[in-house]
Amino acid sequence: MLVKQRWRLAQRSCLVRRLALHHLVKHQTHHRGQLTTLLRQLGHVVAVTVSAV
């Protein structure tokens, strides 16, 4: 029983880390978009980059 409980706790911990990393990447992308918008409003030319995923 103890092994089963530890396994579930490890699974939850892994899920929490994955969700946190996912949120971090999405949030960083959001701020990058905000910065791009502000720079364009100020008249700067912002290069468009496409990452190969």
XYZ file of C-alpha atoms in Angstrom:
53
model
C 0.000 0.000 0.000
C 2.813 2.420 0.851
C 4.455 1.863 -2.529
C 1.169 2.565 -4.287
C 0.730 5.830 -2.366
C 4.270 6.945 -3.178
C 3.712 6.147 -6.851
C 0.559 8.281 -6.926
C 2.357 11.123 -5.189
C 5.198 10.912 -7.736
C 2.685 10.971 -10.594
C 0.973 14.058 -9.153
C 4.321 15.758 -8.636
C 5.285 15.098 -12.245
C 1.932 16.434 -13.455
C 2.317 19.605 -11.387
C 5.785 20.200 -12.843
C 4.534 19.672 -16.393
C 1.632 22.071 -15.870
C 3.935 24.672 -14.310
C 6.385 24.424 -17.220
C 3.534 24.658 -19.733
C 2.194 27.773 -18.018
C 5.673 29.320 -17.891
C 6.179 28.895 -21.637
C 2.714 30.237 -22.473
C 3.147 33.212 -20.165
C 6.567 34.037 -21.618
C 5.066 33.943 -25.112
C 2.313 36.305 -23.962
C 4.850 38.853 -22.729
C 6.900 38.544 -25.906
C 3.758 39.422 -27.879
C 3.103 42.411 -25.631
C 6.656 43.666 -26.142
C 6.385 43.219 -29.912
C 3.166 45.243 -29.962
C 4.675 48.055 -27.916
C 7.794 48.202 -30.097
C 5.697 48.334 -33.276
C 3.554 51.119 -31.819
C 6.769 53.071 -31.223
C 7.691 52.644 -34.889
C 10.322 49.943 -34.615
C 10.512 47.170 -37.183
C 10.256 43.854 -35.380
C 11.459 40.782 -37.252
C 9.134 37.792 -37.411
C 10.787 34.536 -36.447
C 9.327 31.086 -36.885
C 10.670 28.227 -34.839
C 10.795 24.802 -36.433
C 9.011 22.500 -34.041
